[in-house]
CSV table of N, CA, C and O in Angstrom, one decimal:
chain,number,residue,atom,x,y,z
A,1,MET,N,132.2,30.8,162.7
A,1,MET,CA,131.7,31.8,161.7
A,1,MET,C,130.6,32.6,162.4
A,1,MET,O,129.6,32.1,162.9
A,2,GLN,N,130.7,33.9,162.3
A,2,GLN,CA,129.7,34.8,162.8
A,2,GLN,C,128.5,35.0,161.9
A,2,GLN,O,128.7,35.0,160.7
A,3,PRO,N,127.3,35.2,162.5
A,3,PRO,CA,126.1,35.4,161.6
A,3,PRO,C,126.2,36.7,161.0
A,3,PRO,O,126.8,37.7,161.5
A,4,ASP,N,125.6,36.8,159.8
A,4,ASP,CA,125.5,38.1,159.1
A,4,ASP,C,124.6,39.0,159.7
A,4,ASP,O,123.4,38.9,159.6
A,5,ILE,N,125.1,40.0,160.4
A,5,ILE,CA,124.3,41.0,161.1
A,5,ILE,C,124.1,42.2,160.2
A,5,ILE,O,125.1,42.8,159.8
A,6,PRO,N,122.8,42.6,159.9
A,6,PRO,CA,122.6,43.7,159.0
A,6,PRO,C,123.0,45.0,159.7
A,6,PRO,O,122.8,45.2,160.9
A,7,LYS,N,123.6,45.9,159.0
A,7,LYS,CA,124.0,47.2,159.5
A,7,LYS,C,122.8,48.1,159.4
A,7,LYS,O,122.3,48.3,158.3
A,8,PRO,N,122.4,48.7,160.5
A,8,PRO,CA,121.2,49.6,160.4
A,8,PRO,C,121.6,50.9,159.7
A,8,PRO,O,122.7,51.4,159.7
A,9,SER,N,120.6,51.4,158.9
A,9,SER,CA,120.7,52.6,158.2
A,9,SER,C,120.0,53.7,158.9
A,9,SER,O,119.1,53.5,159.7
A,10,PHE,N,120.3,54.9,158.5
A,10,PHE,CA,119.6,56.1,159.1
A,10,PHE,C,118.1,56.1,158.8
A,10,PHE,O,117.3,56.4,159.6
A,11,LEU,N,117.8,55.6,157.6
A,11,LEU,CA,116.3,55.6,157.2
A,11,LEU,C,115.5,54.7,158.1
A,11,LEU,O,114.3,54.8,158.2
A,12,SER,N,116.1,53.7,158.7
A,12,SER,CA,115.4,52.7,159.5
A,12,SER,C,115.4,53.2,161.0
A,12,SER,O,114.8,52.5,161.8
A,13,SER,N,116.0,54.3,161.3
A,13,SER,CA,116.0,54.7,162.7
A,13,SER,C,114.8,55.5,163.1
A,13,SER,O,114.0,56.0,162.3
A,14,PRO,N,114.4,55.5,164.4
A,14,PRO,CA,113.3,56.2,164.9
A,14,PRO,C,113.4,57.7,164.7
A,14,PRO,O,112.4,58.4,164.4
A,15,THR,N,114.6,58.2,164.7
A,15,THR,CA,114.9,59.6,164.4
A,15,THR,C,114.4,60.0,163.0
A,15,THR,O,113.7,61.0,162.8
A,16,ALA,N,114.7,59.2,162.0
A,16,ALA,CA,114.3,59.4,160.6
A,16,ALA,C,112.8,59.3,160.5
A,16,ALA,O,112.2,60.1,159.8
A,17,LEU,N,112.2,58.3,161.2
A,17,LEU,CA,110.8,58.2,161.2
A,17,LEU,C,110.1,59.4,161.7
A,17,LEU,O,109.1,60.0,161.1
A,18,HIS,N,110.5,60.0,162.8
A,18,HIS,CA,109.9,61.2,163.4
A,18,HIS,C,110.2,62.4,162.5
A,18,HIS,O,109.3,63.3,162.4
A,19,LEU,N,111.4,62.5,162.0
A,19,LEU,CA,111.6,63.7,161.1
A,19,LEU,C,110.7,63.6,159.8
A,19,LEU,O,110.2,64.7,159.4
A,20,MET,N,110.5,62.4,159.3
A,20,MET,CA,109.6,62.3,158.2
A,20,MET,C,108.2,62.7,158.6
A,20,MET,O,107.5,63.4,157.8
A,21,GLY,N,107.7,62.2,159.7
A,21,GLY,CA,106.4,62.5,160.2
A,21,GLY,C,106.2,64.0,160.4
A,21,GLY,O,105.2,64.5,160.1
A,22,LEU,N,107.2,64.6,161.1
A,22,LEU,CA,107.1,66.0,161.3
A,22,LEU,C,107.1,66.9,160.1
A,22,LEU,O,106.4,67.9,160.0
A,23,SER,N,107.9,66.4,159.1
A,23,SER,CA,108.0,67.2,157.9
A,23,SER,C,106.7,67.1,157.1
A,23,SER,O,106.2,68.1,156.5
A,24,ILE,N,106.0,65.9,157.1
A,24,ILE,CA,104.7,65.8,156.5
A,24,ILE,C,103.7,66.7,157.2
A,24,ILE,O,102.9,67.4,156.5
A,25,PHE,N,103.7,66.7,158.5
A,25,PHE,CA,102.8,67.5,159.3
A,25,PHE,C,103.0,69.0,159.0
A,25,PHE,O,102.1,69.7,158.7
A,26,ALA,N,104.3,69.4,159.0
A,26,ALA,CA,104.6,70.8,158.8
A,26,ALA,C,104.2,71.3,157.4
A,26,ALA,O,103.6,72.4,157.2
A,27,TYR,N,104.5,70.5,156.4
A,27,TYR,CA,104.2,70.9,155.0
A,27,TYR,C,102.7,70.9,154.8
A,27,TYR,O,102.2,71.9,154.2
A,28,ALA,N,101.9,69.9,155.3
A,28,ALA,CA,100.5,69.9,155.1
A,28,ALA,C,99.9,71.1,155.9
A,28,ALA,O,98.9,71.7,155.4
A,29,TRP,N,100.4,71.3,157.1
A,29,TRP,CA,99.8,72.4,157.9
A,29,TRP,C,100.1,73.7,157.2
A,29,TRP,O,99.2,74.6,157.2
A,30,GLN,N,101.2,73.9,156.6
A,30,GLN,CA,101.6,75.2,155.9
A,30,GLN,C,100.7,75.4,154.7
A,30,GLN,O,100.3,76.5,154.5
A,31,THR,N,100.4,74.3,154.0
A,31,THR,CA,99.6,74.5,152.8
A,31,THR,C,98.1,74.4,152.9
A,31,THR,O,97.4,75.0,152.2
A,32,ARG,N,97.7,73.6,153.9
A,32,ARG,CA,96.2,73.3,154.0
A,32,ARG,C,95.6,73.5,155.3
A,32,ARG,O,94.4,73.5,155.5
A,33,GLY,N,96.4,73.7,156.4
A,33,GLY,CA,95.9,73.9,157.7
A,33,GLY,C,96.2,72.8,158.7
A,33,GLY,O,96.7,71.8,158.3
A,34,LEU,N,95.9,73.1,160.0
A,34,LEU,CA,96.3,72.2,161.1
A,34,LEU,C,95.6,70.9,161.0
A,34,LEU,O,96.3,69.8,161.1
A,35,GLY,N,94.4,70.8,160.7
A,35,GLY,CA,93.6,69.6,160.6
A,35,GLY,C,94.2,68.7,159.5
A,35,GLY,O,94.3,67.4,159.7
A,36,VAL,N,94.5,69.2,158.4
A,36,VAL,CA,95.0,68.4,157.3
A,36,VAL,C,96.4,67.9,157.6
A,36,VAL,O,96.8,66.8,157.3
A,37,GLY,N,97.2,68.8,158.3
A,37,GLY,CA,98.5,68.4,158.7
A,37,GLY,C,98.5,67.2,159.7
A,37,GLY,O,99.2,66.2,159.6
A,38,LEU,N,97.5,67.3,160.7
A,38,LEU,CA,97.4,66.1,161.6
A,38,LEU,C,96.9,64.9,160.9
A,38,LEU,O,97.3,63.8,161.2
A,39,LEU,N,96.0,65.0,159.9
A,39,LEU,CA,95.5,63.9,159.2
A,39,LEU,C,96.6,63.2,158.4
A,39,LEU,O,96.7,62.0,158.5
A,40,PHE,N,97.4,63.9,157.7
A,40,PHE,CA,98.5,63.3,156.9
A,40,PHE,C,99.6,62.7,157.8
A,40,PHE,O,100.1,61.7,157.5
A,41,ALA,N,99.9,63.4,158.9
A,41,ALA,CA,100.8,62.8,159.9
A,41,ALA,C,100.3,61.5,160.4
A,41,ALA,O,101.0,60.5,160.6
A,42,ALA,N,99.0,61.4,160.7
A,42,ALA,CA,98.4,60.2,161.2
A,42,ALA,C,98.4,59.1,160.2
A,42,ALA,O,98.7,57.9,160.5
A,43,ILE,N,98.1,59.5,158.9
A,43,ILE,CA,98.2,58.5,157.9
A,43,ILE,C,99.6,57.9,157.8
A,43,ILE,O,99.8,56.7,157.7
A,44,PHE,N,100.6,58.7,157.9
A,44,PHE,CA,102.0,58.3,157.9
A,44,PHE,C,102.3,57.3,159.1
A,44,PHE,O,102.9,56.3,158.9
A,45,TYR,N,102.0,57.8,160.3
A,45,TYR,CA,102.3,57.0,161.5
A,45,TYR,C,101.5,55.7,161.6
A,45,TYR,O,102.0,54.8,162.2
A,46,VAL,N,100.4,55.6,161.0
A,46,VAL,CA,99.6,54.4,160.9
A,46,VAL,C,100.1,53.5,159.8
A,46,VAL,O,100.1,52.3,159.9
A,47,GLY,N,100.5,54.1,158.7
A,47,GLY,CA,100.9,53.4,157.5
A,47,GLY,C,102.2,52.7,157.7
A,47,GLY,O,102.4,51.6,157.1
A,48,VAL,N,103.1,53.3,158.4
A,48,VAL,CA,104.5,52.7,158.6
A,48,VAL,C,104.4,51.3,159.3
A,48,VAL,O,105.0,50.4,158.7
A,49,PRO,N,103.7,51.1,160.4
A,49,PRO,CA,103.7,49.8,161.0
A,49,PRO,C,103.0,48.8,160.0
A,49,PRO,O,103.4,47.6,160.0
A,50,VAL,N,102.0,49.2,159.4
A,50,VAL,CA,101.3,48.3,158.4
A,50,VAL,C,102.2,47.9,157.3
A,50,VAL,O,102.3,46.7,156.9
A,51,LEU,N,103.0,48.8,156.8
A,51,LEU,CA,103.9,48.5,155.7
A,51,LEU,C,105.0,47.5,156.2
A,51,LEU,O,105.5,46.6,155.5
A,52,ASN,N,105.5,47.8,157.5
A,52,ASN,CA,106.5,46.9,158.1
A,52,ASN,C,105.9,45.5,158.2
A,52,ASN,O,106.6,44.5,158.0
A,53,MET,N,104.7,45.3,158.6
A,53,MET,CA,104.1,44.0,158.8
A,53,MET,C,103.9,43.3,157.4
A,53,MET,O,104.2,42.1,157.3
A,54,LEU,N,103.6,44.1,156.4
A,54,LEU,CA,103.5,43.5,155.0
A,54,LEU,C,104.8,43.1,154.5
A,54,LEU,O,105.0,42.0,153.9
A,55,ALA,N,105.9,43.9,154.8
A,55,ALA,CA,107.2,43.5,154.4
A,55,ALA,C,107.7,42.3,155.0
A,55,ALA,O,108.3,41.4,154.4
A,56,LEU,N,107.4,42.2,156.3
A,56,LEU,CA,107.9,41.0,157.1
A,56,LEU,C,107.1,39.7,156.6
A,56,LEU,O,107.6,38.7,156.5
A,57,ALA,N,105.8,39.9,156.4
A,57,ALA,CA,105.0,38.8,156.0
A,57,ALA,C,105.4,38.3,154.6
A,57,ALA,O,105.4,37.1,154.3
A,58,GLY,N,105.7,39.3,153.7
A,58,GLY,CA,106.0,38.9,152.3
A,58,GLY,C,107.4,38.4,152.0
A,58,GLY,O,107.6,37.5,151.3
A,59,SER,N,108.4,39.1,152.6
A,59,SER,CA,109.7,38.7,152.3
A,59,SER,C,110.6,38.5,153.5
A,59,SER,O,111.8,38.3,153.3
A,60,LYS,N,110.1,38.6,154.7
A,60,LYS,CA,110.9,38.4,155.9
A,60,LYS,C,112.1,39.4,156.0
A,60,LYS,O,113.1,39.1,156.5
A,61,SER,N,111.9,40.6,155.4
A,61,SER,CA,113.0,41.6,155.3
A,61,SER,C,112.5,43.0,155.8
A,61,SER,O,111.5,43.5,155.3
A,62,LEU,N,113.2,43.5,156.8
A,62,LEU,CA,112.9,44.8,157.3
A,62,LEU,C,113.4,45.9,156.3
A,62,LEU,O,113.0,47.0,156.3
A,63,ARG,N,114.4,45.5,155.5
A,63,ARG,CA,114.9,46.5,154.5
A,63,ARG,C,113.8,46.9,153.5
A,63,ARG,O,113.7,48.0,153.1
A,64,LEU,N,112.9,45.9,153.1
A,64,LEU,CA,111.8,46.2,152.3
A,64,LEU,C,110.9,47.2,153.0
A,64,LEU,O,110.3,48.1,152.4
A,65,GLY,N,110.7,47.0,154.3
A,65,GLY,CA,109.9,47.9,155.1
A,65,GLY,C,110.4,49.4,155.0
A,65,GLY,O,109.7,50.3,155.0
A,66,THR,N,111.7,49.5,155.1
A,66,THR,CA,112.4,50.8,155.0
A,66,THR,C,112.1,51.4,153.6
A,66,THR,O,111.8,52.6,153.5
A,67,TYR,N,112.2,50.7,152.6
A,67,TYR,CA,111.9,51.2,151.2
A,67,TYR,C,110.4,51.6,151.1
A,67,TYR,O,110.1,52.6,150.5
A,68,LEU,N,109.6,50.8,151.7
A,68,LEU,CA,108.1,51.1,151.6
A,68,LEU,C,107.8,52.3,152.4
A,68,LEU,O,107.0,53.1,152.0
A,69,ARG,N,108.5,52.5,153.5
A,69,ARG,CA,108.3,53.7,154.3
A,69,ARG,C,108.8,54.9,153.5
A,69,ARG,O,108.1,56.0,153.5
A,70,LEU,N,109.9,54.8,152.8
A,70,LEU,CA,110.4,55.9,152.0
A,70,LEU,C,109.4,56.2,150.9
A,70,LEU,O,109.1,57.4,150.6
A,71,ALA,N,108.8,55.2,150.3
A,71,ALA,CA,107.8,55.4,149.2
A,71,ALA,C,106.6,56.0,149.7
A,71,ALA,O,106.0,56.9,149.1
A,72,LEU,N,106.1,55.6,151.0
A,72,LEU,CA,105.0,56.3,151.6
A,72,LEU,C,105.3,57.8,151.8
A,72,LEU,O,104.4,58.6,151.5
A,73,TYR,N,106.4,58.1,152.3
A,73,TYR,CA,106.8,59.5,152.6
A,73,TYR,C,106.8,60.3,151.3
A,73,TYR,O,106.2,61.4,151.3
A,74,ILE,N,107.4,59.8,150.3
A,74,ILE,CA,107.5,60.5,149.0
A,74,ILE,C,106.1,60.7,148.4
A,74,ILE,O,105.8,61.7,147.9
A,75,GLY,N,105.3,59.6,148.5
A,75,GLY,CA,104.0,59.7,147.9
A,75,GLY,C,103.1,60.7,148.7
A,75,GLY,O,102.4,61.5,148.0
A,76,LEU,N,103.2,60.7,150.0
A,76,LEU,CA,102.4,61.7,150.7
A,76,LEU,C,102.8,63.1,150.5
A,76,LEU,O,102.0,64.0,150.3
A,77,MET,N,104.1,63.3,150.4
A,77,MET,CA,104.6,64.7,150.1
A,77,MET,C,104.2,65.1,148.7
A,77,MET,O,103.9,66.3,148.5
A,78,LEU,N,104.3,64.2,147.7
A,78,LEU,CA,103.8,64.6,146.4
A,78,LEU,C,102.3,64.8,146.3
A,78,LEU,O,101.9,65.7,145.6
A,79,LEU,N,101.6,64.1,147.1
A,79,LEU,CA,100.1,64.3,147.2
A,79,LEU,C,99.8,65.7,147.7
A,79,LEU,O,99.0,66.4,147.2
A,80,ILE,N,100.5,66.0,148.8
A,80,ILE,CA,100.3,67.4,149.4
A,80,ILE,C,100.7,68.5,148.4
A,80,ILE,O,100.0,69.5,148.3
A,81,ALA,N,101.8,68.3,147.7
A,81,ALA,CA,102.3,69.3,146.8
A,81,ALA,C,101.3,69.5,145.6
A,81,ALA,O,101.0,70.6,145.2
A,82,SER,N,100.8,68.4,145.1
A,82,SER,CA,99.8,68.5,144.0
A,82,SER,C,98.5,69.0,144.4
A,82,SER,O,97.8,69.7,143.7
A,83,TRP,N,98.1,68.7,145.7
A,83,TRP,CA,96.8,69.1,146.2
A,83,TRP,C,96.8,70.6,146.5
A,83,TRP,O,95.8,71.3,146.4
A,84,SER,N,98.0,71.1,146.8
A,84,SER,CA,98.0,72.5,147.2
A,84,SER,C,98.5,73.5,146.1
A,84,SER,O,98.8,74.6,146.3
A,85,SER,N,98.5,72.9,144.8
A,85,SER,CA,98.9,73.8,143.7
A,85,SER,C,97.9,74.7,143.3
A,85,SER,O,96.7,74.5,143.5
A,86,GLU,N,98.3,75.8,142.8
A,86,GLU,CA,97.4,76.9,142.3
A,86,GLU,C,97.6,77.2,140.8
A,86,GLU,O,98.7,77.0,140.3
A,87,ILE,N,96.6,77.6,140.2
A,87,ILE,CA,96.7,78.1,138.8
A,87,ILE,C,96.5,79.6,138.8
A,87,ILE,O,95.4,80.1,139.3
A,88,CYS,N,97.4,80.3,138.2
A,88,CYS,CA,97.3,81.8,138.2
A,88,CYS,C,97.3,82.3,136.8
A,88,CYS,O,98.0,81.7,135.9
A,89,ASP,N,96.5,83.3,136.5
A,89,ASP,CA,96.4,83.9,135.2
A,89,ASP,C,97.3,85.1,135.1
A,89,ASP,O,98.0,85.4,136.1
A,90,SER,N,97.4,85.7,134.0
A,90,SER,CA,98.3,86.8,133.7
A,90,SER,C,98.1,88.0,134.6
A,90,SER,O,98.9,88.8,134.9
A,91,SER,N,96.8,88.2,135.1
A,91,SER,CA,96.5,89.4,135.9
A,91,SER,C,96.8,89.1,137.4
A,91,SER,O,96.6,90.0,138.2
A,92,GLY,N,97.3,87.9,137.8
A,92,GLY,CA,97.6,87.6,139.1
A,92,GLY,C,96.5,87.0,139.9
A,92,GLY,O,96.7,86.8,141.1
A,93,ASN,N,95.4,86.7,139.3
A,93,ASN,CA,94.3,86.0,140.0
A,93,ASN,C,94.6,84.5,140.1
A,93,ASN,O,94.9,83.9,139.1
A,94,CYS,N,94.6,84.0,141.3
A,94,CYS,CA,95.0,82.6,141.5
A,94,CYS,C,93.8,81.8,142.1
A,94,CYS,O,93.0,82.3,142.8
A,95,ARG,N,93.7,80.6,141.7
A,95,ARG,CA,92.7,79.7,142.2
A,95,ARG,C,93.3,78.3,142.4
A,95,ARG,O,94.3,78.0,141.8
A,96,SER,N,92.7,77.5,143.2
A,96,SER,CA,93.2,76.2,143.5
A,96,SER,C,93.0,75.3,142.3
A,96,SER,O,92.0,75.4,141.5
A,97,ALA,N,94.0,74.4,142.0
A,97,ALA,CA,93.9,73.6,140.9
A,97,ALA,C,92.9,72.5,141.0
A,97,ALA,O,92.5,71.9,140.1
A,98,PHE,N,92.4,72.2,142.3
A,98,PHE,CA,91.5,71.2,142.5
A,98,PHE,C,90.2,71.7,143.1
A,98,PHE,O,90.1,72.5,143.9
């Protein structure tokens, strides 16, 4: 009987990791500038190994690490989107929401 070998998914590949990191960098750079883009990309690239270690320590499953990586990606993108929102009045004057 062969051991149950997990089939890798695209979300767990290095290509997906780098595409997520680059999209976070590009979106933050576009909305807030180069420094903020680098900061959010660094948070993502440091957060992913930490989440993988937590997933392995807690449940011995890399699949949980993939889901936590996806949650980190979505959370950072939503944070950037909410941080870069503007409030505009009827005359077209806009100001930052924060």
